[in-house]
Tab-separated table of C-alpha atoms in Angstrom:
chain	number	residue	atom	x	y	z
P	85	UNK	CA	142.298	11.128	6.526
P	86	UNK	CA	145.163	12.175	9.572
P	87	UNK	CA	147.207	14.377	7.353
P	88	UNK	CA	149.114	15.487	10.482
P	89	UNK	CA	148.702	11.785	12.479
P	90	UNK	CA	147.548	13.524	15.446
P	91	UNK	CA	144.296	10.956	15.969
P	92	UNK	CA	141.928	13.678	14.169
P	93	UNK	CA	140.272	13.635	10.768
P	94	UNK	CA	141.660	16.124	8.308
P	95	UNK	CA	140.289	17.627	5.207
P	96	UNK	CA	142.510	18.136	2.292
P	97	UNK	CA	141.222	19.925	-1.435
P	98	UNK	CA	142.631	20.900	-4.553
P	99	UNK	CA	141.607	23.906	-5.886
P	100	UNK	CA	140.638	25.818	-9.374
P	101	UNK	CA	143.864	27.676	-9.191
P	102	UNK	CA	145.878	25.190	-8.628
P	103	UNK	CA	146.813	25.408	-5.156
P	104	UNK	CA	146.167	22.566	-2.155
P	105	UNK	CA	144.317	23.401	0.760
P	106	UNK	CA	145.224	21.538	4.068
P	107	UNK	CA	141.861	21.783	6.765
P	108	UNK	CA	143.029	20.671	10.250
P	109	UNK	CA	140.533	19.112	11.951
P	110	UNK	CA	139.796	19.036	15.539
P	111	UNK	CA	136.951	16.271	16.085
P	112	UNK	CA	133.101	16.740	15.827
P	113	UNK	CA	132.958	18.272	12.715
P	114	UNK	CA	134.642	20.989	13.860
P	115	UNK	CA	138.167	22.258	11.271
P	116	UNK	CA	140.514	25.347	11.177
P	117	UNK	CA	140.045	27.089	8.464
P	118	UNK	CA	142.221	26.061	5.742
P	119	UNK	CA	145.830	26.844	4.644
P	120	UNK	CA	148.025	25.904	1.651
P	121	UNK	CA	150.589	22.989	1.574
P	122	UNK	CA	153.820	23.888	0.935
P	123	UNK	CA	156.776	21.567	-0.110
P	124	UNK	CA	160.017	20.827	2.112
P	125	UNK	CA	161.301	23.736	0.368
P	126	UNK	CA	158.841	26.441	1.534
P	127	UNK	CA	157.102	26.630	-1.930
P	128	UNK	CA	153.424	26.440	-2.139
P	129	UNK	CA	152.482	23.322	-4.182
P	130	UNK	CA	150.691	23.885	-7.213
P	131	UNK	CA	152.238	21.813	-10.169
P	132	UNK	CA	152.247	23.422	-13.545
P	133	UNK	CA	151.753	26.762	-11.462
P	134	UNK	CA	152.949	30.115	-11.817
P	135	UNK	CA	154.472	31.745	-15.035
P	136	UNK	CA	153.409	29.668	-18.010
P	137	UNK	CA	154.740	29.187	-21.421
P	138	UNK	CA	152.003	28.560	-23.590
P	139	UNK	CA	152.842	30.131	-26.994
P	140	UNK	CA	151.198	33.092	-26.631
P	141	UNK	CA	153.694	35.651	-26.837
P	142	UNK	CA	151.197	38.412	-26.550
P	143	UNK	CA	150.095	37.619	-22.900
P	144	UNK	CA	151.963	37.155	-19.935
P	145	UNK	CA	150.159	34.378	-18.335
P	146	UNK	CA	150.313	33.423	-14.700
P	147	UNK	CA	148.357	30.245	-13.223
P	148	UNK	CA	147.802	30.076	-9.432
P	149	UNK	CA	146.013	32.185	-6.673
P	150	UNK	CA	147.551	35.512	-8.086
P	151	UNK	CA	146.039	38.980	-8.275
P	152	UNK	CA	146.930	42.085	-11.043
P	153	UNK	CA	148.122	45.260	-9.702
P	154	UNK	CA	149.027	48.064	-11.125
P	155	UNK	CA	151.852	50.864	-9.329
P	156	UNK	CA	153.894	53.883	-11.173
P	157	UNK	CA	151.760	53.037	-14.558
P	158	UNK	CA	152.971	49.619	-15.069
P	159	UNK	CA	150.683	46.546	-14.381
P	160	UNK	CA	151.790	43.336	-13.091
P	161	UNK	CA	150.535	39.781	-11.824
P	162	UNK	CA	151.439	39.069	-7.742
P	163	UNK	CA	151.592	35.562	-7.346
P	164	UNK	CA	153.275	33.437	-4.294
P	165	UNK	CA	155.705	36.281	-3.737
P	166	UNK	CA	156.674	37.588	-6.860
P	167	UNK	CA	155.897	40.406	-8.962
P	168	UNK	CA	155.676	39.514	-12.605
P	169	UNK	CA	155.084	42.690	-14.697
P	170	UNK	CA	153.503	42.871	-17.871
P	171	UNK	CA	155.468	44.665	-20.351
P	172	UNK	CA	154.187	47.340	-22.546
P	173	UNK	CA	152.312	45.856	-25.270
P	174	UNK	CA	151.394	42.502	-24.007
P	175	UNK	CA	148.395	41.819	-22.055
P	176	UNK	CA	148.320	39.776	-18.806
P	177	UNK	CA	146.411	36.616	-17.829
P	178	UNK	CA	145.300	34.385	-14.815
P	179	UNK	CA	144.587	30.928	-15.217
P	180	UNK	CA	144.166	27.664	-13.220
P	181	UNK	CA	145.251	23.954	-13.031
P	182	UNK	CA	142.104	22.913	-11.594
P	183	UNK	CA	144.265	20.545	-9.076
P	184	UNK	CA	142.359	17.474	-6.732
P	185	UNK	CA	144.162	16.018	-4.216
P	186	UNK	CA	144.253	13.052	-2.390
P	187	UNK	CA	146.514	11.445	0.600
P	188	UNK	CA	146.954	7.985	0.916
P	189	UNK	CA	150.065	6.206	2.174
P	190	UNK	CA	151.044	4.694	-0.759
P	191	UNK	CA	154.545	3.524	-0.319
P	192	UNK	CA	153.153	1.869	3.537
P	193	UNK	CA	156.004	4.280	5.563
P	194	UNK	CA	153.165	4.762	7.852
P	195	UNK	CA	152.640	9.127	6.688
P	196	UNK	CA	150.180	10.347	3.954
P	197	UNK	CA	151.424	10.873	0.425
P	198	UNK	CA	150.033	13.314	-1.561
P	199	UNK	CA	148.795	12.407	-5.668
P	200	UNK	CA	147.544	14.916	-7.258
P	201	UNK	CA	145.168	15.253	-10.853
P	202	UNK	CA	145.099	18.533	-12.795
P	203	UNK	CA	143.648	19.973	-15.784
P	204	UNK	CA	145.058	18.459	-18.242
P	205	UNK	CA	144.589	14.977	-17.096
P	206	UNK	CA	147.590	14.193	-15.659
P	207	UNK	CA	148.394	12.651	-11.947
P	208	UNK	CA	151.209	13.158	-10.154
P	209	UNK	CA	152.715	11.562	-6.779
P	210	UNK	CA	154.061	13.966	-4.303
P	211	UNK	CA	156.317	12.099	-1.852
P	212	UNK	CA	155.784	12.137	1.932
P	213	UNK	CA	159.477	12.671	2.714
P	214	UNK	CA	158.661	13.443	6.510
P	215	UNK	CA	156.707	11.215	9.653
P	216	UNK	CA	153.059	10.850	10.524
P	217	UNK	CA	153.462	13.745	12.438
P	218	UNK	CA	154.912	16.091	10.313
P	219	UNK	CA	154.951	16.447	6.858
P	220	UNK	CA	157.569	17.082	4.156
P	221	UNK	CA	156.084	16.590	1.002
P	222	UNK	CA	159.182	16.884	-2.016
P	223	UNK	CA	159.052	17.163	-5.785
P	224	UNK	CA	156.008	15.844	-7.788
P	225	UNK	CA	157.067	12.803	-10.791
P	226	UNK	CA	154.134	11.808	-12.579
P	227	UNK	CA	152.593	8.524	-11.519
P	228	UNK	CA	153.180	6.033	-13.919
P	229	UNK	CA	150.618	3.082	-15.241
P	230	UNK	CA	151.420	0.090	-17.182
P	231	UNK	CA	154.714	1.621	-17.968
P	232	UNK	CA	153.228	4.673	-18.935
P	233	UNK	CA	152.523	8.221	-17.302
P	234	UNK	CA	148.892	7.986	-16.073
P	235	UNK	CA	147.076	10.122	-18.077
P	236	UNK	CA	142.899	10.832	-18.600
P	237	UNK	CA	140.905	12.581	-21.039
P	238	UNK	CA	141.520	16.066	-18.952
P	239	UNK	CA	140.043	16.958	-14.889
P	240	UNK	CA	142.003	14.155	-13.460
P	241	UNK	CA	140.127	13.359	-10.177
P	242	UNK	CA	142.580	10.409	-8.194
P	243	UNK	CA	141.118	8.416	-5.685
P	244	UNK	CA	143.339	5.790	-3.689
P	245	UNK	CA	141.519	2.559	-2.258
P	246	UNK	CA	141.385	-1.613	-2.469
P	247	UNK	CA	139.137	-1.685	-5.365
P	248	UNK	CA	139.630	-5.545	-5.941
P	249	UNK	CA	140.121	-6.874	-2.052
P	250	UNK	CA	143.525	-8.071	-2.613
P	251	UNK	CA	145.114	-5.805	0.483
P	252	UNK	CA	146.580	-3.379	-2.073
P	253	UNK	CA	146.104	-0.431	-2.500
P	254	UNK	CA	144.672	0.721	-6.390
P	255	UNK	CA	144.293	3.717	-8.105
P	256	UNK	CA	141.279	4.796	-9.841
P	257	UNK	CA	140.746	8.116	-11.515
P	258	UNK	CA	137.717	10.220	-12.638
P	259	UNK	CA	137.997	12.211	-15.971
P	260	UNK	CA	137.604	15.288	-17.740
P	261	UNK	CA	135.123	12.871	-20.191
P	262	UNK	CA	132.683	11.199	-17.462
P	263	UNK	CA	134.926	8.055	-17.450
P	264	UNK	CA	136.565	6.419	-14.421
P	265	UNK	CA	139.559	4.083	-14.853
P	266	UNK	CA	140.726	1.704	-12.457
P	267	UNK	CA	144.587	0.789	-12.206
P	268	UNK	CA	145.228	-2.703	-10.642
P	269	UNK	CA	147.918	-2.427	-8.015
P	270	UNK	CA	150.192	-5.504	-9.537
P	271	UNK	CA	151.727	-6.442	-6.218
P	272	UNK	CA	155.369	-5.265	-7.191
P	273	UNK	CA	157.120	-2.323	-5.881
P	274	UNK	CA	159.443	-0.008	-7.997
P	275	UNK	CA	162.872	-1.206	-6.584
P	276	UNK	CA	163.857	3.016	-7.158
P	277	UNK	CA	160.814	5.054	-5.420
P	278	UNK	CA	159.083	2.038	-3.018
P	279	UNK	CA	155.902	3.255	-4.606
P	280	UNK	CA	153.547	0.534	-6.013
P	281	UNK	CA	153.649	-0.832	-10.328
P	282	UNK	CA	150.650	-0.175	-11.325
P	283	UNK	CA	148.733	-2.181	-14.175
P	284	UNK	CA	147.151	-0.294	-17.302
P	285	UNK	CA	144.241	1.510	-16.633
P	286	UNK	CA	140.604	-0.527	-17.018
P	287	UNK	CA	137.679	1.059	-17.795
P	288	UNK	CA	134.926	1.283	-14.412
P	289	UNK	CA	132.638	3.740	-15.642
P	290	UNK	CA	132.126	4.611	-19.706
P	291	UNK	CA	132.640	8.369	-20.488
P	292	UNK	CA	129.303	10.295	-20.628
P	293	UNK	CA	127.456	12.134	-23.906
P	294	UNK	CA	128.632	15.363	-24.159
P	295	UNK	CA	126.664	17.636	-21.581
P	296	UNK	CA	124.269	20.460	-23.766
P	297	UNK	CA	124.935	23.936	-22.384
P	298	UNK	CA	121.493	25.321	-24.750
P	299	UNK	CA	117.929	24.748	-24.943
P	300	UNK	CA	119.077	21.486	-25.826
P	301	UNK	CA	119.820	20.756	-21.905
P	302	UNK	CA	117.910	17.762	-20.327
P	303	UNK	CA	115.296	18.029	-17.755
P	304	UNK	CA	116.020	14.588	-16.193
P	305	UNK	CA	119.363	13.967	-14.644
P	306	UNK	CA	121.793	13.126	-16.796
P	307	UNK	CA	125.790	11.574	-15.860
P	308	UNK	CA	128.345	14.540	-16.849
P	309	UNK	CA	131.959	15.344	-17.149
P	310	UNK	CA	134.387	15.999	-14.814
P	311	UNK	CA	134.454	12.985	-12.800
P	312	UNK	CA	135.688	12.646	-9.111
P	313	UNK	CA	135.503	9.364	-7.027
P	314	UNK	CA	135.314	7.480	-3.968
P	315	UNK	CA	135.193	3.915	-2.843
P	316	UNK	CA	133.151	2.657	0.579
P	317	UNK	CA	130.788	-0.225	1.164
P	318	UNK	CA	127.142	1.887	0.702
P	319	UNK	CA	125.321	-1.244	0.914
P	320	UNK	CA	127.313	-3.010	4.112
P	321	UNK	CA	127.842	-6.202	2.051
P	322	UNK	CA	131.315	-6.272	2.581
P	323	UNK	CA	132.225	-5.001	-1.725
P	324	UNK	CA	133.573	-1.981	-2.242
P	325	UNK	CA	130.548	0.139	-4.207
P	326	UNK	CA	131.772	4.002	-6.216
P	327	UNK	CA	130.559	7.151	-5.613
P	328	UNK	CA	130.811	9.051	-8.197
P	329	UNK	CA	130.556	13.092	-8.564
P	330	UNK	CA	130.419	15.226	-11.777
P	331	UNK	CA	129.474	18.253	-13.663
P	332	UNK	CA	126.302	19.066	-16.115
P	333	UNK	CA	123.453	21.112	-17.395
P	334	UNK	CA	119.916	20.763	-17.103
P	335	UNK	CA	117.256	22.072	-18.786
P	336	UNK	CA	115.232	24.631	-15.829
P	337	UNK	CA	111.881	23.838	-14.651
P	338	UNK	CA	110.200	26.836	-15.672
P	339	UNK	CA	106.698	27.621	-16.570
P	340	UNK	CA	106.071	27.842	-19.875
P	341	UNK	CA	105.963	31.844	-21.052
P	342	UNK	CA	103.052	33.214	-21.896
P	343	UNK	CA	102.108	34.493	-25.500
P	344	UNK	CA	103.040	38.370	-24.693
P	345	UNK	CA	106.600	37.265	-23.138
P	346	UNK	CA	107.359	34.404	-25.636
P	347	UNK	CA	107.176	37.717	-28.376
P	348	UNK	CA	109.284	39.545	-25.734
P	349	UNK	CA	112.003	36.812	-25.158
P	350	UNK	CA	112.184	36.401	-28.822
P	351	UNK	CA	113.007	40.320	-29.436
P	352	UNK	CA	115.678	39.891	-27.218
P	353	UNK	CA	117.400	36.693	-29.091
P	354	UNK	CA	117.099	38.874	-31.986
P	355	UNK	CA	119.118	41.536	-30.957
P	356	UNK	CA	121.963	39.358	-28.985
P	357	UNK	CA	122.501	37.465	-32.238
P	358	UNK	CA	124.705	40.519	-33.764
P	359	UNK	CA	126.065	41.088	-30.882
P	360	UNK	CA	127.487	37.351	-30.422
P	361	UNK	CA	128.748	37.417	-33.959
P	362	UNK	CA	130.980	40.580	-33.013
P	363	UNK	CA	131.603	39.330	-29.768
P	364	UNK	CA	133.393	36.350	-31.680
P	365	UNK	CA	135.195	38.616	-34.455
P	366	UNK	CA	136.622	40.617	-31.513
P	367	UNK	CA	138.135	37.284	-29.599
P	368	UNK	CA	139.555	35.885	-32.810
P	369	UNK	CA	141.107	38.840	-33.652
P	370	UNK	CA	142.865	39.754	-30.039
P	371	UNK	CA	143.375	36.051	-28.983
P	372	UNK	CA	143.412	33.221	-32.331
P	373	UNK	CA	144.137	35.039	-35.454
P	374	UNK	CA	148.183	35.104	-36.611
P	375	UNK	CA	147.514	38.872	-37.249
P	376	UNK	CA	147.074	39.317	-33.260
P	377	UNK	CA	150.906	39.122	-32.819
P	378	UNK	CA	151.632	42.073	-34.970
P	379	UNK	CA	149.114	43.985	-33.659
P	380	UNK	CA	150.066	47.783	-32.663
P	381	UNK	CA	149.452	48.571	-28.784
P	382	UNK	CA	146.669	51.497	-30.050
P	383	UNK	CA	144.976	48.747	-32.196
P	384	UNK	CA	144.850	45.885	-29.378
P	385	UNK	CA	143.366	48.808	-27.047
P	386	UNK	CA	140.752	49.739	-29.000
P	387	UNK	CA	140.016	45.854	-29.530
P	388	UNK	CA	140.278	45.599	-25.783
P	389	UNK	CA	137.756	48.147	-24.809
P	390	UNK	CA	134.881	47.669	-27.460
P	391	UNK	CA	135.315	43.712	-26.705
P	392	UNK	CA	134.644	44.592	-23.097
P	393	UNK	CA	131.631	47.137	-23.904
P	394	UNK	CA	130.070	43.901	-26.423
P	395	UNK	CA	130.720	41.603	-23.374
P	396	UNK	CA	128.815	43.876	-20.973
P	397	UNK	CA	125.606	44.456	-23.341
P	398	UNK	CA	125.574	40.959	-24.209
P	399	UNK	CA	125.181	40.054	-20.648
P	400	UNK	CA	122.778	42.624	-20.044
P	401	UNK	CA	120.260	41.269	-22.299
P	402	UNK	CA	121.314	37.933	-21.608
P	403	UNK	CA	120.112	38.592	-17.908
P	404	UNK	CA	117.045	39.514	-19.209
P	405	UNK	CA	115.993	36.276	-20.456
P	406	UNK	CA	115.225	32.700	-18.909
P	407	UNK	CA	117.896	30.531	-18.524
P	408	UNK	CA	117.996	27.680	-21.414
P	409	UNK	CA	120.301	25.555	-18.756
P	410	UNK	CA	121.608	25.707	-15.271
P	411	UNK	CA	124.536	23.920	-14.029
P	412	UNK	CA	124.213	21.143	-11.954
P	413	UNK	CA	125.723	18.326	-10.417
P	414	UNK	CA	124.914	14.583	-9.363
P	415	UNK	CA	126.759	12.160	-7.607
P	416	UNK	CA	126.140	8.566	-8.928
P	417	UNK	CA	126.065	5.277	-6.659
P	418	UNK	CA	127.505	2.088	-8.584
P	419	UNK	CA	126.803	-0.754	-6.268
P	420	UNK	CA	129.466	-3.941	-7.116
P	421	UNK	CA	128.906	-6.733	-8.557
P	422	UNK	CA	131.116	-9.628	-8.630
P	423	UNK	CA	131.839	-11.592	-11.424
P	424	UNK	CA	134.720	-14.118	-10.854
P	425	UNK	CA	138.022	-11.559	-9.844
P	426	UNK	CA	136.514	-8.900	-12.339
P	427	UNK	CA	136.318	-5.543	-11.031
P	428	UNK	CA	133.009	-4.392	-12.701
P	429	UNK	CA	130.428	-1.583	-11.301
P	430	UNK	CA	126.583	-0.970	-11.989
P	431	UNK	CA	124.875	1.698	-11.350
């Protein structure tokens, strides 16, 4: 991908926060180190970024690359400029949008349009409004689908490519669920944007079992969530095959524990398992329960600081034991098949 047309491959990436990250490259492998996109206004992109409004009137909470500070006793969230502060009695938060990016020149103007999947399944086009040579990306709309916003079961991962070999470019998606959806480019253009119509999204890959973050955890691998895709011809028999990446747990290979430190191990489940329970009482209280709201600055202190000293010794004795999972993740080949003008994948 030639985000910036000068003949080089580029690197683009969404990120956790929210924020895209453009990597100029410079041939052999060899990239600047990266920088964030910004819109034709000067903004940084990051849709669904910055001060949110999710019900919570109790937190002030801020999703992006931001930091806290705190100056003359009052505490505050920087983030792409500003200074948000945290009034007296609230408590401040930092989230993400979990944003993956990728360029394609969908509307064939010959530069690299941006569409974009975030946390909450959702994709969005951002509009090359500049040249091959230089950018000007404008204001996100939400890609639409069979006459509908295109929207997955959460981590939308977009991918752009000629999944059927008709010349067109489709769109296919990985999910928050393990499932990737293919939308058939139908040919037609929207007479308002120039972007492609998109059919109604198909079903490519099924969604996975839910991944087991306990002892539970599989020791073989195992498909997982989070889906993110790519289309190329593994096999050089002129089909396009999917890659597919994701996110799991897996079950350690460990030795089994002796006698003496099965007894040990156990001692130490035994004494977390208060701990947890308090650990929950403490988060329902300060973040879920109704009573939360009313809650007197003293009283959401005190909450505060004994939820942090439960976190802490629950970790410490956590840290003491063996891992029941690890995370992990696989990235799945699905070799085409063809069955008639079916777009089907096997893995």
């Amino acid at each position: 991908m030639d985000l910036d047309g000068d003949g080089q491959l580029d690197l683009i990436s969404g990120s956790w926060p929210g924020e895209l990250f453009f990597f100029k490259g410079h041939g052999k492998g060899a990239f600047d180190a990266p920088v964030k996109l910004k819109d034709d206004l000067g903004k940084t992109i990051n849709i669904g970024g910055g001060l949110r409004n999710d019900g919570d009137s109790n937190t002030v909470l801020v999703a992006g690359d931001a930091t806290f500070e705190t100056k003359d006793g009052k505490q505050c969230i920087l983030y792409d400029g500003q200074r948000i502060e945290i009034p007296e009695g609230k408590t401040g938060g930092i989230t993400g949008t979990a944003s993956s990016v990728h360029a394609a020149d969908l509307d064939g103007d010959g530069d690299m349009d941006l569409i974009v999947g975030d946390i909450g399944g959702n994709v969005y086009l951002i509009p090359n409004l500049g040249t091959a040579q230089s950018w000007s990306f404008g204001k996100e709309e939400p890609l639409r689908a069979g006459g509908q916003p295109v929207k997955v079961e959460g981590d939308a991962g977009p991918f752009v490519g000629d999944w059927n070999g008709d010349g067109k470019p489709d769109l296919l998606v990985g999910s928050g669920d393990g499932s990737v959806k293919w939308y058939r480019n139908t040919g037609e253009t929207d007479p308002k944007t120039k972007f492609p119509i998109f059919a109604a999204g198909r079903d490519l890959v099924p969604k996975a079992a839910p991944s087991k973050y306990d002892a539970s955890a599989p020791a073989e691998p195992t498909r997982g969530i989070r889906t993110k895709v790519c289309i190329a011809d593994w096999n050089g028999d002129g089909r396009p095959d999917l890659l597919v990446g994701d996110f799991t747990a897996q079950k350690p290979n460990l030795p089994e524990p002796t006698a003496q430190e099965k007894a040990a191990q156990d001692k130490l489940r035994s004494q977390i398992t208060p701990i947890q329970g308090r650990y929950t009482v403490l988060t329902r209280k300060l973040f879920n329960d109704q009573s939360g709201q009313n809650m007197s600055k003293e009283e959401r202190e005190k909450l505060s600081k004994e939820l942090n000293e439960v976190t802490d010794k629950m970790m410490e004795l956590q840290r003491k034991l063996p891992p029941e999972y690890e995370n992990h993740g696989w990235v799945w080949l699905y070799l085409r098949k063809s069955e008639g003008n079916q777009a089907t994948a096997e893995r």
